Coordinates of C-alpha atoms in Angstrom, one line a residue:
Chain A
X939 CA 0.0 0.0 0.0
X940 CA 1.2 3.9 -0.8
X941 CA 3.1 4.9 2.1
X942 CA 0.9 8.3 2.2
X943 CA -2.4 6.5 2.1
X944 CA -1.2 4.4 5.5
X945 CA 0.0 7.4 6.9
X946 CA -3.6 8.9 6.5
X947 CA -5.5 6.0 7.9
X948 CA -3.2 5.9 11.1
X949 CA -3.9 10.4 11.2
X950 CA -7.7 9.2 10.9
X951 CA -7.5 6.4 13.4
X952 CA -6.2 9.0 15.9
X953 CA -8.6 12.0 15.0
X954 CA -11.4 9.7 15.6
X955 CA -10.0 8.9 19.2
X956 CA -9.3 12.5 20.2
X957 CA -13.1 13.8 18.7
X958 CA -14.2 11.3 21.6
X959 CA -12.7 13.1 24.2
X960 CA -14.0 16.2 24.1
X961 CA -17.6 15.1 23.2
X962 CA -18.5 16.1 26.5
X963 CA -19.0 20.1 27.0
X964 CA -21.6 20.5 29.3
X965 CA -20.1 22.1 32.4
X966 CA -20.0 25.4 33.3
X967 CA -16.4 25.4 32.5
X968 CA -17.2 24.6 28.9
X969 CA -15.5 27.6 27.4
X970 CA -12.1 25.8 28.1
X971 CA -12.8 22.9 26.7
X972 CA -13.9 24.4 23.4
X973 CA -10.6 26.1 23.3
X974 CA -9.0 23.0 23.9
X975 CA -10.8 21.3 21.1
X976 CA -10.5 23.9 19.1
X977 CA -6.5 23.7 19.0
X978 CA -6.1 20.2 18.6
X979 CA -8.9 19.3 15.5
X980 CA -7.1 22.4 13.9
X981 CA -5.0 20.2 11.6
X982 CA -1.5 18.8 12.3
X983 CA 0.4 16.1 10.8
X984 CA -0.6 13.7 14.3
X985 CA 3.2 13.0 14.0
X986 CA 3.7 12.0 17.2
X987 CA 1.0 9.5 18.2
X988 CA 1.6 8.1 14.7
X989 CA 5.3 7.4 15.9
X990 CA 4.5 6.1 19.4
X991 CA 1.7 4.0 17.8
X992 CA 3.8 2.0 14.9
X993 CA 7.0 1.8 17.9
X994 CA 4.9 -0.2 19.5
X995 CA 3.1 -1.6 16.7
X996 CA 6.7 -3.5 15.1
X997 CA 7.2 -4.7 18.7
X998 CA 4.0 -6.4 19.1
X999 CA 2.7 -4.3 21.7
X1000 CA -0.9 -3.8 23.3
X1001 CA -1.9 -0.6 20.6
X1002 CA -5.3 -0.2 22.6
X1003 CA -3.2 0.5 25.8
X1004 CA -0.6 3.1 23.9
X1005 CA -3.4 4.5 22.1
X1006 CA -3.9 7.2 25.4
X1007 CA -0.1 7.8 25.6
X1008 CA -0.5 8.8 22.1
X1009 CA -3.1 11.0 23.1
X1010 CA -1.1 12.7 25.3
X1011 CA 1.2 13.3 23.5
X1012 CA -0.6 15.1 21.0
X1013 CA -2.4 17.0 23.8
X1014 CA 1.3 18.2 25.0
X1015 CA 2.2 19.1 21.7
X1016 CA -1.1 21.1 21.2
X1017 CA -1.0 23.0 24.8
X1018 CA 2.8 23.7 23.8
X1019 CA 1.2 25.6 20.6
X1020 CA -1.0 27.2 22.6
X1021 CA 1.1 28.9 24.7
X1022 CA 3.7 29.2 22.1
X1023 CA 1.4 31.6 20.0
X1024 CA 0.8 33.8 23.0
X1025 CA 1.5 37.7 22.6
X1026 CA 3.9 37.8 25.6
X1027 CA 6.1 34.4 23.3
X1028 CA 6.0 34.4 19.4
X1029 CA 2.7 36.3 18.8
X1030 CA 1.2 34.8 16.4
X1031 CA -2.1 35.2 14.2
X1032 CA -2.4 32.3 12.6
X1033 CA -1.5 28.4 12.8
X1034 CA -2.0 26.0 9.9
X1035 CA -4.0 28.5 8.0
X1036 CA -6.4 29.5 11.1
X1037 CA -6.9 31.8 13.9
X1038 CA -4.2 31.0 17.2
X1039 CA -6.2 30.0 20.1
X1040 CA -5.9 33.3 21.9
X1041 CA -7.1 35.2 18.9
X1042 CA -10.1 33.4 18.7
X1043 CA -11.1 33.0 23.0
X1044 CA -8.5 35.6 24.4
X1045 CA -5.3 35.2 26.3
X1046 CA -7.0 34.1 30.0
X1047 CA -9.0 31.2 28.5
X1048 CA -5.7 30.4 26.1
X1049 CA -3.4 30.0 28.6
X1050 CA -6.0 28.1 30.8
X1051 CA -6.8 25.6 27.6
X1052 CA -2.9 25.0 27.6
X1053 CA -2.7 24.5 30.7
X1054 CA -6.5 22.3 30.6
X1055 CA -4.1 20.1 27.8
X1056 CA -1.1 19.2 29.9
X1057 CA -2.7 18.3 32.8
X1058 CA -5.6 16.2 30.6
X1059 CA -2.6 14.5 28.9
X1060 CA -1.5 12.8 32.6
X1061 CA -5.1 12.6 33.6
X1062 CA -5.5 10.2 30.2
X1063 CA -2.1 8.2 30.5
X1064 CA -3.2 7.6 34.5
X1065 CA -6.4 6.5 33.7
X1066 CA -5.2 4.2 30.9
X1067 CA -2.9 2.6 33.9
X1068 CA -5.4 2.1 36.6
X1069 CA -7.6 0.1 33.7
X1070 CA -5.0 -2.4 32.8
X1071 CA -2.7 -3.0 35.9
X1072 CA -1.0 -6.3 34.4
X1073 CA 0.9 -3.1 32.2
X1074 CA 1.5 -0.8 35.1
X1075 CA 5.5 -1.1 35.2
X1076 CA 5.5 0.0 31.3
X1077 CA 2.8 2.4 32.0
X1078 CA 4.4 4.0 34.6
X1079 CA 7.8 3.8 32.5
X1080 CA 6.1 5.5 29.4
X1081 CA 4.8 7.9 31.7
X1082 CA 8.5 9.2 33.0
X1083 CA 9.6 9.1 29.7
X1084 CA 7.1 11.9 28.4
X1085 CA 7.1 13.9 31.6
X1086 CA 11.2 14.3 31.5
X1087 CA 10.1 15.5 27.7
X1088 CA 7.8 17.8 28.5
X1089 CA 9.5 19.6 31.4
X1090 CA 12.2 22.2 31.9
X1091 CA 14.6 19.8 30.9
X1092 CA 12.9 19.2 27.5
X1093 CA 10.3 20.9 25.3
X1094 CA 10.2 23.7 28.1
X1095 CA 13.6 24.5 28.4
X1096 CA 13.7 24.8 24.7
X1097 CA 11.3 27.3 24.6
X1098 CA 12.6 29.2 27.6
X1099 CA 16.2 29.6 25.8
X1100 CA 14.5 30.3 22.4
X1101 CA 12.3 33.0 24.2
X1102 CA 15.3 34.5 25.7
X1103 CA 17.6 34.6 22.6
X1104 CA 14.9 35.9 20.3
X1105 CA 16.5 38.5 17.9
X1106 CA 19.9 38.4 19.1
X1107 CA 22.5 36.2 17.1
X1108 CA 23.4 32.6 18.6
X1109 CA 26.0 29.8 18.1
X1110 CA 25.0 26.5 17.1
X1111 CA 25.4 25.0 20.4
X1112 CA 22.7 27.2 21.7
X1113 CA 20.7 26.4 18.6
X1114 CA 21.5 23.2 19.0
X1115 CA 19.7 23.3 22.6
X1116 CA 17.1 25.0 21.3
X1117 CA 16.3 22.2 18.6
X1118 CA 16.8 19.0 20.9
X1119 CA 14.9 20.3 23.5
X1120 CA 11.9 22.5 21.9
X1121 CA 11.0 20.1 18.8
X1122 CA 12.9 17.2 18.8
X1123 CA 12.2 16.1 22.7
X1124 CA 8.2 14.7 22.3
X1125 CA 9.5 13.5 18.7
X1126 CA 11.9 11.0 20.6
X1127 CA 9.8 10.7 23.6
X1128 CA 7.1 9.3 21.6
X1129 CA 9.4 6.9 20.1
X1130 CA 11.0 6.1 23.4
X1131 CA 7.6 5.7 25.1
X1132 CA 6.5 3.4 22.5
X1133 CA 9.3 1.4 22.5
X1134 CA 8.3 0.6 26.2
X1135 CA 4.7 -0.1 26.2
X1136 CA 6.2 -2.5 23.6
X1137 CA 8.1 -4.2 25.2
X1138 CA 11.3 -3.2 23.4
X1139 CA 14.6 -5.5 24.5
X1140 CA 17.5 -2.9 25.0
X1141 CA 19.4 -3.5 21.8
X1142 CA 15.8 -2.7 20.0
X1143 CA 15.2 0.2 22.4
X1144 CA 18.7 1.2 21.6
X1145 CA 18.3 1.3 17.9
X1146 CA 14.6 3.4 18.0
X1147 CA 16.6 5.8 20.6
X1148 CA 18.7 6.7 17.7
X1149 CA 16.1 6.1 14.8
X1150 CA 14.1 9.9 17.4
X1151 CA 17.3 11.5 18.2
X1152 CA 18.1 11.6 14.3
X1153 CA 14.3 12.4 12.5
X1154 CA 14.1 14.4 15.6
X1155 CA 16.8 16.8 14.6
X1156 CA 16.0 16.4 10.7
X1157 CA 12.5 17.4 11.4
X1158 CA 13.3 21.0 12.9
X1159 CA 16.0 21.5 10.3
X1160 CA 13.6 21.0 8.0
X1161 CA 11.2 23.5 9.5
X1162 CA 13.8 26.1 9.0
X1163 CA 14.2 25.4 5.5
X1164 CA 10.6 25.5 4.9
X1165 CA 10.2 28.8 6.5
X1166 CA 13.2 30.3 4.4
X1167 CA 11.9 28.4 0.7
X1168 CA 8.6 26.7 1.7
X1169 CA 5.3 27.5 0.5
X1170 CA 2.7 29.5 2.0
X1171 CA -0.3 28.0 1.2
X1172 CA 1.0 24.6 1.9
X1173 CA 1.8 25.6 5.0
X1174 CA -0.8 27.5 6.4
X1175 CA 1.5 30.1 7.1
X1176 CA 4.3 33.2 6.3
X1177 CA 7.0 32.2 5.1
X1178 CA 10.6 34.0 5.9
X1179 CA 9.4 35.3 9.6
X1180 CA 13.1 33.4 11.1
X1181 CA 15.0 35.9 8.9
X1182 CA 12.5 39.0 9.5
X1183 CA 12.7 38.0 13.1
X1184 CA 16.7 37.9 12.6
X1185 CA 16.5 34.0 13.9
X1186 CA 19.5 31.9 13.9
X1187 CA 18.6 29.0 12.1
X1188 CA 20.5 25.7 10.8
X1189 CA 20.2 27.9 7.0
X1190 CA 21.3 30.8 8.2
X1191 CA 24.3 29.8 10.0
X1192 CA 24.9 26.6 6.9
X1193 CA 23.0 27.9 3.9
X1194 CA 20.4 26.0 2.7
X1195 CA 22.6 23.5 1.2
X1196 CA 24.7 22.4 3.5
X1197 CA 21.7 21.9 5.7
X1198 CA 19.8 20.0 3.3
X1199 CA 23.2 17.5 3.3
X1200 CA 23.0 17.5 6.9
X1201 CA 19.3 15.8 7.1
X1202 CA 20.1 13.7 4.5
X1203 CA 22.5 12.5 6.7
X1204 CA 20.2 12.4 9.6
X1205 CA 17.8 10.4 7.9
X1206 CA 20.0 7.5 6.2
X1207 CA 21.7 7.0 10.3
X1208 CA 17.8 6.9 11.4
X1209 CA 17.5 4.2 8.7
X1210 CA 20.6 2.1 9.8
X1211 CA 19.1 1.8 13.4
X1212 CA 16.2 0.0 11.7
X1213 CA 17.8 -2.3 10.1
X1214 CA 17.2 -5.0 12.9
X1215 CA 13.6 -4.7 12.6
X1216 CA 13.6 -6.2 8.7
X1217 CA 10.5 -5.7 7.1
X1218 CA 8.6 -4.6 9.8
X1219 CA 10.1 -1.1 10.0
X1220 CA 8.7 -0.6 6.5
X1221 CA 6.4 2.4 7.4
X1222 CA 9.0 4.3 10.0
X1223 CA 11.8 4.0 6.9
X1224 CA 8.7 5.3 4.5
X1225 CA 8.2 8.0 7.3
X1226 CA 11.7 9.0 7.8
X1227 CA 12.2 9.1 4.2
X1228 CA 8.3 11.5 3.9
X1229 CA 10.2 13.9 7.0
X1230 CA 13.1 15.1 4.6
X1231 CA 11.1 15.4 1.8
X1232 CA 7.6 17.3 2.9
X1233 CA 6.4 20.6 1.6
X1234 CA 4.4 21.4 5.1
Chain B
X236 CA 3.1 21.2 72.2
X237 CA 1.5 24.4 71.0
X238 CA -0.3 23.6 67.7
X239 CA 1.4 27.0 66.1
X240 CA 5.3 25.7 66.6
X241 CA 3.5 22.6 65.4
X242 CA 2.8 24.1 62.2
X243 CA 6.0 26.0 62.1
X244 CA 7.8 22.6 61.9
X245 CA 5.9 20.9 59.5
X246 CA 6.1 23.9 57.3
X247 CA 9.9 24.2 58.0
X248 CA 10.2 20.6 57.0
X249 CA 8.7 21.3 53.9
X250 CA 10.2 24.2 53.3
X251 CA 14.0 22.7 53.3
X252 CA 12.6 19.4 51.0
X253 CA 11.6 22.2 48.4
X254 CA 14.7 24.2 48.9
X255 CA 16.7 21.2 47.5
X256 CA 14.8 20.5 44.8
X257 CA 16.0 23.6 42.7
X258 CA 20.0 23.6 43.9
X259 CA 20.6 22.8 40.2
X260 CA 20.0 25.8 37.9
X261 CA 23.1 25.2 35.9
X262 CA 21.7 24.3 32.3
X263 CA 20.8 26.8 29.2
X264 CA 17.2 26.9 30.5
X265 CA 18.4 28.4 34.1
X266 CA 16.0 31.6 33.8
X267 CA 13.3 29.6 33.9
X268 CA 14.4 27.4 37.0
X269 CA 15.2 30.3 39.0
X270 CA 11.7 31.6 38.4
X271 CA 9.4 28.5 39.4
X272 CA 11.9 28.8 42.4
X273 CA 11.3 32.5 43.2
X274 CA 7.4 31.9 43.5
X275 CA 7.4 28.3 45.4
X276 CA 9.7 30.3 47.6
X277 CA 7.5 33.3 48.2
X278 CA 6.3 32.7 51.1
X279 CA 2.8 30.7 51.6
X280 CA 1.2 28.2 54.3
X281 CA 2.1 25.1 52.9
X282 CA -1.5 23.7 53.5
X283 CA -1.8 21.6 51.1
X284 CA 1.4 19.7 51.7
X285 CA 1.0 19.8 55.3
X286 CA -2.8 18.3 55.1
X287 CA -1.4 15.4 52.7
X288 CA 1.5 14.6 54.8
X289 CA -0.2 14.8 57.9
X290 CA -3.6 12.9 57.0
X291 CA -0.8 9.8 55.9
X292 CA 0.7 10.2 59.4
X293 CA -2.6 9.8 61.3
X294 CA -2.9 6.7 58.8
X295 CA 0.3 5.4 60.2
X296 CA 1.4 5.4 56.6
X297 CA 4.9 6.0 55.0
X298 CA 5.9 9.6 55.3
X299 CA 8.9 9.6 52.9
X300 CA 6.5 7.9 50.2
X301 CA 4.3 10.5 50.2
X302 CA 6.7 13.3 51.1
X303 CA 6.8 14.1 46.8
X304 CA 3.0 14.1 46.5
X305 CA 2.9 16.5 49.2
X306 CA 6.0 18.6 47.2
X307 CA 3.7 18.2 43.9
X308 CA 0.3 19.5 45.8
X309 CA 2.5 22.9 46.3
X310 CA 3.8 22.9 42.8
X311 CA 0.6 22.9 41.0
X312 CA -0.8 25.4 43.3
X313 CA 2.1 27.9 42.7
X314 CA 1.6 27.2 38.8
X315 CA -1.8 28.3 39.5
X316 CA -0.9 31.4 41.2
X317 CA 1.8 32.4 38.8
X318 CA -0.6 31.9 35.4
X319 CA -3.8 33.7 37.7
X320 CA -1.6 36.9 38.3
X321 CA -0.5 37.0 34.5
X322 CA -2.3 40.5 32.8
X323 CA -4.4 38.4 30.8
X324 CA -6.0 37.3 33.9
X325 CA -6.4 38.7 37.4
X326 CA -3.4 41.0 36.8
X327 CA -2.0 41.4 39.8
X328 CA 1.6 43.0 40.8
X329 CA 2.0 41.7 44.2
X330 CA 1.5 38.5 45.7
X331 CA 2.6 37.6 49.4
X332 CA 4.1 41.2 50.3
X333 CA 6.5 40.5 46.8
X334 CA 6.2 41.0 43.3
X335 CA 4.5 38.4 41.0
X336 CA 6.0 36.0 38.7
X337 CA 5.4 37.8 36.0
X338 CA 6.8 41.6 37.2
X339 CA 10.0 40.1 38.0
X340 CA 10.9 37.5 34.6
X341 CA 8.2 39.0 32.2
X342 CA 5.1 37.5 31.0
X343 CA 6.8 34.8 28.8
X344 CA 8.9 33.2 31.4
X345 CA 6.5 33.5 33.8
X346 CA 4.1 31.2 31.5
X347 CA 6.8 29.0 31.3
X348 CA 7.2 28.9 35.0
X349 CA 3.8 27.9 35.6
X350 CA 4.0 25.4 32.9
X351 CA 7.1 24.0 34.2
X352 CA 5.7 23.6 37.8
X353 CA 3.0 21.4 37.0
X354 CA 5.2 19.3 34.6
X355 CA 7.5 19.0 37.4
X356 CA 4.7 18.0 39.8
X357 CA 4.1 15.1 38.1
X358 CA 8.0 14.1 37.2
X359 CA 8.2 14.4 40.9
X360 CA 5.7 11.8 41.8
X361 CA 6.6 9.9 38.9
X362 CA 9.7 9.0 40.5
X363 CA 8.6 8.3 43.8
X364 CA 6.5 5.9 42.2
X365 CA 9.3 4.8 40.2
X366 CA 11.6 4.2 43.0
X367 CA 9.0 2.2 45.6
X368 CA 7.4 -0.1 43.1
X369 CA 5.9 -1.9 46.5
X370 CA 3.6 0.8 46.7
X371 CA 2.9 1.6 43.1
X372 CA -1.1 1.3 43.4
X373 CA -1.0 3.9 46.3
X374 CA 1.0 6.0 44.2
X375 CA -1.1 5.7 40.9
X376 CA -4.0 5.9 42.9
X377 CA -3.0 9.5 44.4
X378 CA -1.4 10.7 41.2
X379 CA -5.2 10.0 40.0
X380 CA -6.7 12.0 42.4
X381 CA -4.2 14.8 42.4
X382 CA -4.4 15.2 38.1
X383 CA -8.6 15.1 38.5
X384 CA -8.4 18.1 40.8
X385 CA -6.2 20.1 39.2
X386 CA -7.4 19.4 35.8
X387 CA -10.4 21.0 33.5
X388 CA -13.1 19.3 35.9
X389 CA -11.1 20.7 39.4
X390 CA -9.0 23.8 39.8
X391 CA -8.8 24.4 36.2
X392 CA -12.7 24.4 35.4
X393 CA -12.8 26.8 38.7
X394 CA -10.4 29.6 37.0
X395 CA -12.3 29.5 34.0
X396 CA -15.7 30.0 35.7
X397 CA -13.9 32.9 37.6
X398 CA -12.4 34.6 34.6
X399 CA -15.9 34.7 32.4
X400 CA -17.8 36.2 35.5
X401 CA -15.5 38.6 36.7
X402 CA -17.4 41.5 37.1
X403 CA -20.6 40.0 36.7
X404 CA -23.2 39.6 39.2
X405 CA -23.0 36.3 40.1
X406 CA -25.9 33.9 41.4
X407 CA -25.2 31.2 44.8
X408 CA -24.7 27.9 42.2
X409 CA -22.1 29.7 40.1
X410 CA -20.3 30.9 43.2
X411 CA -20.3 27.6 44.8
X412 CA -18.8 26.5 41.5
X413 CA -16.3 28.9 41.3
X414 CA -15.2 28.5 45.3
X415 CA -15.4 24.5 44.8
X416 CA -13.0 23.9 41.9
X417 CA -11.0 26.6 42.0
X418 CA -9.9 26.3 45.8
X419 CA -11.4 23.9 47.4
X420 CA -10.4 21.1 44.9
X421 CA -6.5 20.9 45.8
X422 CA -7.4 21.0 49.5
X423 CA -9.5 18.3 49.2
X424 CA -7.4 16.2 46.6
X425 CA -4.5 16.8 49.5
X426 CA -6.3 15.1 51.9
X427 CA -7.8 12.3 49.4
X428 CA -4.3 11.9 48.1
X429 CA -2.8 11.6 51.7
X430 CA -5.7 9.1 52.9
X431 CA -4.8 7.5 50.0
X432 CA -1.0 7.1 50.3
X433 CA -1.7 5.9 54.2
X434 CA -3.9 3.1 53.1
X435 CA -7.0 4.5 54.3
X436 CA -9.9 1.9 54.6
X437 CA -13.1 2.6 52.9
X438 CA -14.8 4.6 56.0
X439 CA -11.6 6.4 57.2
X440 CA -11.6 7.9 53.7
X441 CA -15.3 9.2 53.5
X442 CA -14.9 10.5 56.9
X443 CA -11.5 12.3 55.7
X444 CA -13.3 13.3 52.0
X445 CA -15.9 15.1 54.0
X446 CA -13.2 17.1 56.4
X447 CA -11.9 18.3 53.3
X448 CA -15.0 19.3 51.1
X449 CA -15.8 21.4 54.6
X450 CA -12.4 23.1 55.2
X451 CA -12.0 23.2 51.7
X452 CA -15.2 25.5 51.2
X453 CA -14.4 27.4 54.8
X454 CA -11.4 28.0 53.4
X455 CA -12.4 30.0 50.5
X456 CA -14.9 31.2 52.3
X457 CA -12.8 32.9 55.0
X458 CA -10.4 34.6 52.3
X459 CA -13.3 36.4 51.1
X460 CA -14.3 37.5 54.5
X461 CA -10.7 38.8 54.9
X462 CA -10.5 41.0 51.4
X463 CA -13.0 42.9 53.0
X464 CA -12.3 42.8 56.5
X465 CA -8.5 42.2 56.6
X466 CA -5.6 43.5 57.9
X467 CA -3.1 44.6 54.8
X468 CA 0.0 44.0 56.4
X469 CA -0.9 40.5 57.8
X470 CA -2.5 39.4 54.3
X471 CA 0.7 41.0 52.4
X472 CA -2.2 42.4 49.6
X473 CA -4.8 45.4 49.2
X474 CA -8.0 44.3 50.2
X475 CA -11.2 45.3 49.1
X476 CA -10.0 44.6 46.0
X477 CA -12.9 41.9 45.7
X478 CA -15.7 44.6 46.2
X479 CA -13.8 47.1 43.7
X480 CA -13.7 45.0 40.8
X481 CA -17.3 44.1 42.1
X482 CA -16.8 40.5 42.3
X483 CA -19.6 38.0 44.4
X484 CA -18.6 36.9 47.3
X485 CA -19.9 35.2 50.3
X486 CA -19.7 38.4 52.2
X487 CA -21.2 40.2 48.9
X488 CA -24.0 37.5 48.9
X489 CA -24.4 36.9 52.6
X490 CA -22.9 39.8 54.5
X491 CA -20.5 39.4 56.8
X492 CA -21.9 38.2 59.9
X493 CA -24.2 35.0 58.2
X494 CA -20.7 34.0 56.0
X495 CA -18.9 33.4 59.4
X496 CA -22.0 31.5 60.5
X497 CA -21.5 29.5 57.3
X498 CA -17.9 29.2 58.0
X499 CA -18.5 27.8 62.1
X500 CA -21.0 25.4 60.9
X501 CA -18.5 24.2 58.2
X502 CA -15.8 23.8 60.9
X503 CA -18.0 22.0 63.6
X504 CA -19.5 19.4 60.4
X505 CA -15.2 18.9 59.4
X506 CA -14.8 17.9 63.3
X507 CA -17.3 15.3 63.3
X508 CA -15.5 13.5 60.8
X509 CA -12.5 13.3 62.8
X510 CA -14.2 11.6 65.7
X511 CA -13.3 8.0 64.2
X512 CA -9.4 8.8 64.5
X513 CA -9.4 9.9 68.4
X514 CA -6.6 11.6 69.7
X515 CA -4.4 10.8 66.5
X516 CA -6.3 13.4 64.9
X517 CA -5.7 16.5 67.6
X518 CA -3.2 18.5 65.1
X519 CA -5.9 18.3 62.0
X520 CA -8.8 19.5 64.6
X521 CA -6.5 22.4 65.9
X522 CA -6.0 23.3 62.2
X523 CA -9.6 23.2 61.1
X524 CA -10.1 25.8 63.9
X525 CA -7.3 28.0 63.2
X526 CA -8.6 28.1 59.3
X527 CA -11.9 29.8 61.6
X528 CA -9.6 32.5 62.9
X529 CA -6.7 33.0 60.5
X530 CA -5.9 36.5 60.0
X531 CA -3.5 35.8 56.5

C-alpha cells in the first residue's frame, strides 16, 4: 500500500480517538474545553501519536493501551502551541492556515486551555494505567519518559532559551539546545515511550533511541528550511518570519545546502538503526524518508 | 506542644525538602528554573502539603513515600498562582508582600514557570513511584486524584468560571462552582491523596473526603471575608480589591456576619468526621479551627 495513504489512515484512526474526548461540554467550565478542542482538531500532521503508535506496533505491543499515551502526546504538543502563540512568546495570528487560540477566545482562556491540555494529557495516561494493571511497570515507565520530555529539561527548556535569545545572534550549540529540546524532545519521547509499552529488549530500544534523536533533529532543520523556501499556502503560514525575526537558524548559519546535506545525513543513520527490525520497519523507513522530503 | 510551633515545623520541613529541589540551575534553560523557584519560595502556608503529609501520618502510613505528593500538591498550586496573576488574567503585581512571577521575569517566562511547575509535579511523583514499586497502586491511585483536581473538571474548570464572570453579578450555584474547583479542589485532593497514600480503609476515607469538602469550602470562604475585612499587612495584599472590581462573594452574597455562621457550621460538620481517629487526629482539629480564625 502507498506509504501516504497508511499514513492517512493511522492520522484518521487517531482523529477519531481525540473527537471522543471532548464530546462532553456540558459544564459550566465549557468555554475551556472548546478552546481545547479547538486547537487540537485544527489540523496537524498527528506526527507524534503516529510514531509512538507503529514503535509499538513493530514490537507487538498492546496498541489499545498506547493508544492514550499517544493522546497525550498530541495534547502536549497542542498546549505547547498554545502557549507558544501567546502575545507575551511568538505572537502569532495564525496556525496552519487558522486563527491562534488566543485570537479566537483571548489570552486568560488560552493560557487556561494550555494548561487544561497538559494536565488532561496525565489525567488520560493515569487512567489508561489504573484500567490495565498487568501493564503498570510499562505504563508507569512510558509515563517518565514523556514527563522528562515535556519539562524544563525538554520541550520547556527549549522554549525558555528560544524565548530569551529571540533576535539576538546565537551559536549552534545554543541552537543546538534549542532544537533538541523545543522540537525534537516529544518527537523522541514518543518513540521512546512506544518502545516501552512495547516491550522493546534494550538493543531494540537502543536502535529506535537513535532512529528519534536523528528524524528528531532532521524534522526542525527541516522546519527552517521551509520557513526560508517553503510555500505559504501549503503551510498555512508566512513564510521567511526566522530571517525578519533575525532568527539563527541551521540555513542561516549553513545555507540552505549544506543543511539540506546535513538531514540527508540524519535520515539515512535513522535508517541504519532499523535495520534490525527487517520488514517490519517498513512504514518508520517510508516516514523518515516522507520527513526530509515534505512541503508542510 | 502548641499547635502553632507545630505548624512551624511541618512547614519548615517542607520548606528545606523544596529548597533542594532547585540547587541545580546550571543548564541553558536556568531563567526559567530560577523563576518557578522565586514563587514556590515566596512565602505561603504550605496547607496543602502539610494536610497530605499529615492525613498519611494519622494513617500510620509511609511519610517519605508520600513526602513528593505532598511537594507536587504545592507545585501545582504555585503554577496556579503564577498563570492567575498574569495580565491576561487577574493582573496582579503583588502577591505575598512580593512581586508576581510575572513583574520580575516577564510574561513569557513567567508562563513557562507555571507550565514548568505542573510538569514538574508530576516528574516528581513519577519518581517516587518509580523508586518504591511496593507501593505503586497507592502511588497511581493518588497521582489520579491529584491530576482530576487540578485538571479542567477541578482547579482548572474553577479559573475559568472565575475569569468569564468577573465582574458580573453572580448567582449562589455559580459561586459555589467557582469557590469548589478553583480552591477547594486541591485542599481536598491533599487530603484524598494523603488518605490515599496511608492506606485509608473505605470509612476512614469518606470521613476524611468530607473534612476536606468542609475546610475546603471554609477556606475559600474565610479569604473572602478577609478582602473585605482584613488587615493589609498581615494578608501582604490590598484588600477590598474583591468589592472594587465588584466581584460576588460570600460576604457580597451573605454579608459578613451569616458567612462566618457558614464558616463555624462548616468547621464544627469537618470535626465530626475526625471523631473516628481519636486523639491521632488532635493536630488536624487544631488546624480546622485556626482556618476559623486566621488573620493571612
Amino acid at each position: 500500500m502507498d506509504f501516504k495513504v497508511q499514513l492517512l489512515q493511522r492520522k484518521s484512526k487517531i482523529d477519531k480517538v481525540i473527537g471522543e474526548v471532548f464530546k462532553d461540554k456540558n459544564g459550566l467550565q465549557k468555554t475551556v474545553i472548546e478552546a481545547m478542542e479547538y486547537s487540537i482538531k485544527a489540523g496537524g500532521k498527528r506526527l507524534r501519536p503516529v510514531l509512538l503508535l507503529e514503535v509499538c506496533n513493530i514490537l507487538d505491543g498492546d496498541i489499545d493501551y498506547a493508544m492514550p499515551f499517544a493522546l497525550a502526546m498530541e495534547m502536549i504538543h497542542t498546549y505547547s502551541l498554545i502557549h507558544d502563540d501567546l502575545p507575551a512568546m511568538d505572537n502569532d495570528d495564525y496556525r496552519r492556515g487558522k486563527l491562534t487560540n488566543h485570537k479566537v477566545y483571548g489570552e486568560g482562556i488560552a493560557i487556561l486551555a494550555g494548561d487544561g491540555l497538559l494536565n488532561l494529557a496525565f489525567e488520560t495516561m493515569l487512567d489508561s494505567i489504573n484500567n490495565d494493571p498487568k501493564l503498570c511497570n510499562r505504563g508507569i515507565k512510558a509515563m517518565q519518559i514523556i514527563s522528562k520530555a515535556s519539562g524544563i529539561n525538554g520541550m520547556i527548556g527549549g522554549q525558555v532559551v528560544d524565548l530569551e535569545w529571540e533576535g539576538k545572534k546565537i551559536d549552534i550549540e545554543t541552537l543546538d539546545f534549542i532544537h533538541k529540546h523545543k522540537t525534537s524532545a516529544l518527537i523522541e519521547a514518543s518513540i521512546n515511550a512506544g518502545a516501552i509499552l512495547g516491550g522493546a529488549e534494550e538493543n531494540q530500544y537502543l536502535e529506535l533511541q537513535n532512529y528519534g534523536r536523528c528524524i528528531g533533529l532532521a524534522f526542525q532543520i527541516v522546519d527552517d528550511i521551509l520557513d526560508e523556501i517553503g510555500d505559504e499556502e501549503k503551510l498555512g503560514k508566512k513564510v521567511g518570519s526566522d530571517k525578519s525575526n533575525e532568527k539563527s537558524t541551521y540555513p542561516s548559519l549553513y545555507g540552505i545546502e549544506k543543511s539540506k546535506e546535513i538531514v540527508s545525513g540524519l535520515i539515512e543513520n535513522s535508517l541504519k538503526s532499523l535495520e534490525i527490525f527487517k520488514e517490519k520497519a517498513e512504514f518508520l523507513r517510508s516516514l523518515a524518508k516522507y520527513l526530509e522530503v515534505r512541503d508542510h
